[in-house]
Short mmCIF file of C-alpha atoms in Angstrom, two decimals:
data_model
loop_
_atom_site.label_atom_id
_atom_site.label_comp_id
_atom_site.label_asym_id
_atom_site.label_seq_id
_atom_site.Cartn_x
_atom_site.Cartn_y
_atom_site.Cartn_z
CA UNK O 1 16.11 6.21 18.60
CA UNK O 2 17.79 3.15 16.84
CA UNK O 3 18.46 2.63 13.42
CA UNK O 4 18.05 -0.93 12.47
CA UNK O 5 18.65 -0.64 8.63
CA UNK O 6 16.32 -4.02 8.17
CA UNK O 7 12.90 -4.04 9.05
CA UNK O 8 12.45 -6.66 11.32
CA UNK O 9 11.17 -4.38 14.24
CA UNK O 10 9.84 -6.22 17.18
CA UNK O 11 8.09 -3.54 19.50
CA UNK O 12 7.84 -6.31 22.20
CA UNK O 13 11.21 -6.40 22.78
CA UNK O 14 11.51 -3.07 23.52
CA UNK O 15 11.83 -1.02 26.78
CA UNK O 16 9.56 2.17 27.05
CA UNK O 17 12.13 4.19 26.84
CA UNK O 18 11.77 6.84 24.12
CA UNK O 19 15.47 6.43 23.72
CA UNK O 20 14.94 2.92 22.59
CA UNK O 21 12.35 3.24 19.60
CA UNK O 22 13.23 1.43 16.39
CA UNK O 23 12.88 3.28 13.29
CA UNK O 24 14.41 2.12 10.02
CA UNK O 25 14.42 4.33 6.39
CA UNK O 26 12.14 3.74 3.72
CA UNK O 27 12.75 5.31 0.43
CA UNK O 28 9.55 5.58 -2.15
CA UNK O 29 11.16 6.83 -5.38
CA UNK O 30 7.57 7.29 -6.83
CA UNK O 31 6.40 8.85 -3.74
CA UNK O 32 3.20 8.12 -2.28
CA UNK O 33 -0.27 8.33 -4.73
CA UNK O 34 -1.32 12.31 -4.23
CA UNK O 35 1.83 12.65 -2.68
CA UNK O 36 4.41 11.85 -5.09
CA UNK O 37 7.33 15.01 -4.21
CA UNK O 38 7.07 12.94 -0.50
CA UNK O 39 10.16 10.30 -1.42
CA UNK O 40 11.97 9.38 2.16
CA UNK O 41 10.18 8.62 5.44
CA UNK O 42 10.88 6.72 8.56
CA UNK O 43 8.85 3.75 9.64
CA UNK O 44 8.58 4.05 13.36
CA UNK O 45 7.17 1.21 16.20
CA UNK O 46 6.27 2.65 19.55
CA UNK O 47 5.69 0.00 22.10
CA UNK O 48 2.85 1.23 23.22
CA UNK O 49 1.10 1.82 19.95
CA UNK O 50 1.91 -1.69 18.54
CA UNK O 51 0.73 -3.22 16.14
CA UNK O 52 -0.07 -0.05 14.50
CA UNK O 53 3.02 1.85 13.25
CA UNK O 54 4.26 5.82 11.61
CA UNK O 55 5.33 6.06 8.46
CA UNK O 56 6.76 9.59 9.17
CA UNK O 57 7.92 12.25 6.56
CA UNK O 58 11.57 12.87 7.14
CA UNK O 59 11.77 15.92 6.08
CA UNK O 60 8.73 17.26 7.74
CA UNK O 61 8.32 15.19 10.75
CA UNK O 62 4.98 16.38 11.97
CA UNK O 63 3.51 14.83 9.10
CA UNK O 64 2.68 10.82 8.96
CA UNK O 65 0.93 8.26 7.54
CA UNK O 66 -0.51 5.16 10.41
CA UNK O 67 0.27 2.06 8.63
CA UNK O 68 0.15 -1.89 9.80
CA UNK O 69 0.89 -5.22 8.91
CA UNK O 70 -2.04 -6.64 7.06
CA UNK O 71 -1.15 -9.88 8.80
CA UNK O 72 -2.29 -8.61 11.97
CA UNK O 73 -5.99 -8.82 11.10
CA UNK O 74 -6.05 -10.82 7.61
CA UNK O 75 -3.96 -13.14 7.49
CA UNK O 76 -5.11 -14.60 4.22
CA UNK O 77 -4.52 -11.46 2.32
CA UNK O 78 -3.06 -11.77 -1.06
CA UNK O 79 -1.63 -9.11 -2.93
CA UNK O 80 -0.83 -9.67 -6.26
CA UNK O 81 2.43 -7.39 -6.74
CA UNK O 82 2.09 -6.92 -10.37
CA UNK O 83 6.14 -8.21 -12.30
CA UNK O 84 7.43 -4.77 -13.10
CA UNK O 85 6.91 -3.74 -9.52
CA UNK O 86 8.78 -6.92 -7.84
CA UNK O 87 11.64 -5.83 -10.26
CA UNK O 88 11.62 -2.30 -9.31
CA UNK O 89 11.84 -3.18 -5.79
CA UNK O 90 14.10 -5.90 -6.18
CA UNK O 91 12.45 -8.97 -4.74
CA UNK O 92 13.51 -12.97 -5.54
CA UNK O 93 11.64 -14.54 -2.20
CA UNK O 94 7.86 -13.47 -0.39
CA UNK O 95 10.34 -13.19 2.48
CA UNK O 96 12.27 -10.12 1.15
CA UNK O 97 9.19 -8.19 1.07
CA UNK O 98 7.51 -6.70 4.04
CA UNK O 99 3.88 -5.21 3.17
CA UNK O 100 2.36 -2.37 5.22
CA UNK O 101 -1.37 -0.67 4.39
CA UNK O 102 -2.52 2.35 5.18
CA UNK O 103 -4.49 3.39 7.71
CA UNK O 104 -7.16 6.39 8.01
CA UNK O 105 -7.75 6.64 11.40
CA UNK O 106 -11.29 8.39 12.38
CA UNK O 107 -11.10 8.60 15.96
CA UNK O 108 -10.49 5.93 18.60
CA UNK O 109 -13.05 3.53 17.75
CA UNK O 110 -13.07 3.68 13.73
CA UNK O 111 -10.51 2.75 10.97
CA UNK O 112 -10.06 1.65 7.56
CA UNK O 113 -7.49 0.39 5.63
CA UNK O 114 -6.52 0.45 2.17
CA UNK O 115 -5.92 -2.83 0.96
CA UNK O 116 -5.98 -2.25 -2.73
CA UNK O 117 -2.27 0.12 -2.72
CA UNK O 118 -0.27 -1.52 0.00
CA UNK O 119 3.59 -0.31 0.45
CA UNK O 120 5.79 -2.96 -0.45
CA UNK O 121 8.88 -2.49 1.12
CA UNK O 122 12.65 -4.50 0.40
CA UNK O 123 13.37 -5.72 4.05
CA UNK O 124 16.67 -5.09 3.24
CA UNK O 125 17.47 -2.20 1.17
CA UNK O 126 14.39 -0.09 2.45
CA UNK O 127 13.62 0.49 -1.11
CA UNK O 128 9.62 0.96 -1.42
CA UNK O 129 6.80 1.59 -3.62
CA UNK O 130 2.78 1.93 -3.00
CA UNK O 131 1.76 -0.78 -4.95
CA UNK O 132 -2.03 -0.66 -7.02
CA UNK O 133 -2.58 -5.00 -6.41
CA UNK O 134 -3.50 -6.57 -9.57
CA UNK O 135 -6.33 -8.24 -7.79
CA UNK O 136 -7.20 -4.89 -6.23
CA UNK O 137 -10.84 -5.54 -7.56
CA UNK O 138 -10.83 -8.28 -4.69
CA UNK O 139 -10.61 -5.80 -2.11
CA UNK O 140 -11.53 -2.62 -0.54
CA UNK O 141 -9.45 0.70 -0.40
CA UNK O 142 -11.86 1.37 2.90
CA UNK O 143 -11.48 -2.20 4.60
CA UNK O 144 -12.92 -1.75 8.40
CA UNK O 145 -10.58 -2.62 10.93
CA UNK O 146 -11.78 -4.81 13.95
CA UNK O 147 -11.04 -2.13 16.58
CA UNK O 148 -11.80 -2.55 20.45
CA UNK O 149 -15.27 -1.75 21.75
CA UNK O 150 -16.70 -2.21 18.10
CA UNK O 151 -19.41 -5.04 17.65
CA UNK O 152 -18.59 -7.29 14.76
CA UNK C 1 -3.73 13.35 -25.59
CA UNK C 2 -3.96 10.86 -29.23
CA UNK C 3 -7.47 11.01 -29.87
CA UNK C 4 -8.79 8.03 -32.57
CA UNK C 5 -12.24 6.79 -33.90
CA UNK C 6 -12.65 3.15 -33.47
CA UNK C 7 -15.43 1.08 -34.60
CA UNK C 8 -16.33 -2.13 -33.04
CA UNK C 9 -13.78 -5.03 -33.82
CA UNK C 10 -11.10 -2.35 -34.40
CA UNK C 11 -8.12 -2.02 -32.32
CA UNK C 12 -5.13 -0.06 -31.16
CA UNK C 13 -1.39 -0.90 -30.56
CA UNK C 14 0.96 1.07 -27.51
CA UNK C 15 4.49 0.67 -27.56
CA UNK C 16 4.21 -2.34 -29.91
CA UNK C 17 3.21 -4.59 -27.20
CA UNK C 18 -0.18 -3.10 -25.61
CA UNK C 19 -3.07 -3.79 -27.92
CA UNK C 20 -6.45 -2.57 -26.91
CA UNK C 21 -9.80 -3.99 -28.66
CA UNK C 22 -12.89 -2.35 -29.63
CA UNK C 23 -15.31 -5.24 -27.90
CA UNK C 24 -18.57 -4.32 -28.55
CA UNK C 25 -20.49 -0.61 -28.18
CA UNK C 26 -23.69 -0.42 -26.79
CA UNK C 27 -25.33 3.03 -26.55
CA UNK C 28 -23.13 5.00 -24.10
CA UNK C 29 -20.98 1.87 -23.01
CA UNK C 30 -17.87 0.82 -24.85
CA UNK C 31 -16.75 -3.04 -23.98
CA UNK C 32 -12.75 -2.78 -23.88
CA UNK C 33 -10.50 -5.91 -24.46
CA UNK C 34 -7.26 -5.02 -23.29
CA UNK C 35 -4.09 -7.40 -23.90
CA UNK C 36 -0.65 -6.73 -22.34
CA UNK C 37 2.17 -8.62 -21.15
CA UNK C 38 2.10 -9.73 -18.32
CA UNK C 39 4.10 -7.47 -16.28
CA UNK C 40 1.72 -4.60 -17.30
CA UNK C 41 -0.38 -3.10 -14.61
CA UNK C 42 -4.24 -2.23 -16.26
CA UNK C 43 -6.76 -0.46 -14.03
CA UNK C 44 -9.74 1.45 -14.56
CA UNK C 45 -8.88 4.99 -13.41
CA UNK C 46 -11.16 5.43 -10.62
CA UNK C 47 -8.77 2.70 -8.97
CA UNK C 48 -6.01 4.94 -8.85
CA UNK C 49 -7.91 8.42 -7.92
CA UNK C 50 -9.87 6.27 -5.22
CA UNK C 51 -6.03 5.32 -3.66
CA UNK C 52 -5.11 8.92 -3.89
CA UNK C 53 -7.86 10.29 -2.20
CA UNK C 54 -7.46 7.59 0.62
CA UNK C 55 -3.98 8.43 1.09
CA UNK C 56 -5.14 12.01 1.41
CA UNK C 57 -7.83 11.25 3.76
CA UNK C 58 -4.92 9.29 5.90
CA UNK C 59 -2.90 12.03 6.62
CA UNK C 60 -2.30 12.88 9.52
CA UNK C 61 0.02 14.55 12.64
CA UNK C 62 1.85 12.04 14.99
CA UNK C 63 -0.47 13.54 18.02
CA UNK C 64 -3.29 11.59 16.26
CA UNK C 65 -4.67 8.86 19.05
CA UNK C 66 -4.93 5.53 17.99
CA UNK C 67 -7.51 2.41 17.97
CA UNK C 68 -6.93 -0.33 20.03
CA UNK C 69 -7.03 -3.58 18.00
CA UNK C 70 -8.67 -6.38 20.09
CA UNK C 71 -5.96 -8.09 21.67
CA UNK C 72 -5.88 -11.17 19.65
CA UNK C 73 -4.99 -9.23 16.70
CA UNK C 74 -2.24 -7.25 18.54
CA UNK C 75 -0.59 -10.33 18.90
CA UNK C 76 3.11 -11.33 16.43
CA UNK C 77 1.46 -11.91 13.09
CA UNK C 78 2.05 -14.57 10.34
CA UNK C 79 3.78 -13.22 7.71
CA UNK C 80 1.77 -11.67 4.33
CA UNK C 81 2.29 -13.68 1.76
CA UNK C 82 3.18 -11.75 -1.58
CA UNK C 83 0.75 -13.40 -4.37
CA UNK C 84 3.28 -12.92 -7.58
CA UNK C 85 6.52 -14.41 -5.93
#
């Protein structure tokens, strides 16, 4: 695998070759809600899984987290990243942010996302934090996603 | 945990710069005003356990098998935009 320290991770690009997976590391000094001794994981893009990507455990790699880019299905999503958080992280632009949500995946033809925690991640420092959205009232923790062979 | 009797109209001050009001109190329902600088997170607790148990739920091993997102959506997205900056 590659390690591209920034996450600007373009599966499309890739070749199929397992040898040629980007990963980057993500560090979440609070850990994750429920899971808050789980600090360092690798965000992983498989070609073939795009856009959906792992958020693996590094230090026990059979355990992950499916996470994608909100953009990819909502484009007008708004998280309101609460002050204290954008300082903790580190962020001056909406560019140095990259925001990922969580996905529980039940089965091939059902998931839901959680849009009201996203993980906020520092494109450049890989420095992250599950963020509870000010306006989390606005959305739902169990948001559908419009998967294949689903009527909508 | 402080424990304190309010009445309605009374209040309480956290670390000097968190004050939370007394609204109103009708039978088992207690109207909260809560006033904090801006940079102050305030949820109602079921916010965060409903996040936690989500992230539980999500879970999983890297043999899981994944949707398929129609194909429109698979395409490069837009950037997010973040609200606050």
């Amino acid at each position: 695998m590659t390690n591209t320290d920034v996450i600007e991770i373009d599966p499309v690009e890739q070749d199929e070759a397992m040898e040629t997976i980007p990963f980057c590391n993500v560090r979440l000094p609070e850990g994750l809600l429920g899971f808050e001794h789980m600090k360092d994981y690798l965000l992983i893009a498989k070609p073939a899984e795009a856009p959906f990507r792992w958020l693996q455990v590094k230090n026990n790699p059979s355990l992950a987290f499916v996470v994608i880019d909100p953009a990819c299905f909502m484009p007008d999503y708004q998280p309101d990243i609460p002050q204290s958080d954008v300082d903790f992280l580190g962020l001056f632009s909406p560019d140095d942010a990259a925001v990922y949500v969580i996905v529980t995946v039940s089965g091939v033809r059902r998931a839901t996302v959680n849009l009201k925690g996203p993980i906020v991640i520092n494109r450049s420092t890989g420095l992250a934090k599950q963020v509870v959205i000010a306006n989390a009232s606005q959305y739902s923790v169990q948001h559908p996603l419009p998967v294949n062979g689903n009527a909508d | 945990m402080l424990i304190l009797s309010r009445k309605s109209g009374e209040s309480i001050v956290i670390d000097g710069r968190i004050h939370v009001k007394v609204m109103r109190v009708d039978g088992e329902t207690v109207k909260i005003g809560i006033e904090a600088p801006y940079d102050v997170p305030v949820h109602r607790r079921e916010v965060y356990e409903e996040i936690q148990r989500s992230n539980q739920g999500a879970l999983t091993r890297q043999s899981a098998e994944l949707p398929k997102l129609p194909l429109a959506a698979a395409a490069k997205p837009k950037r997010v935009t973040v609200k606050s900056l």
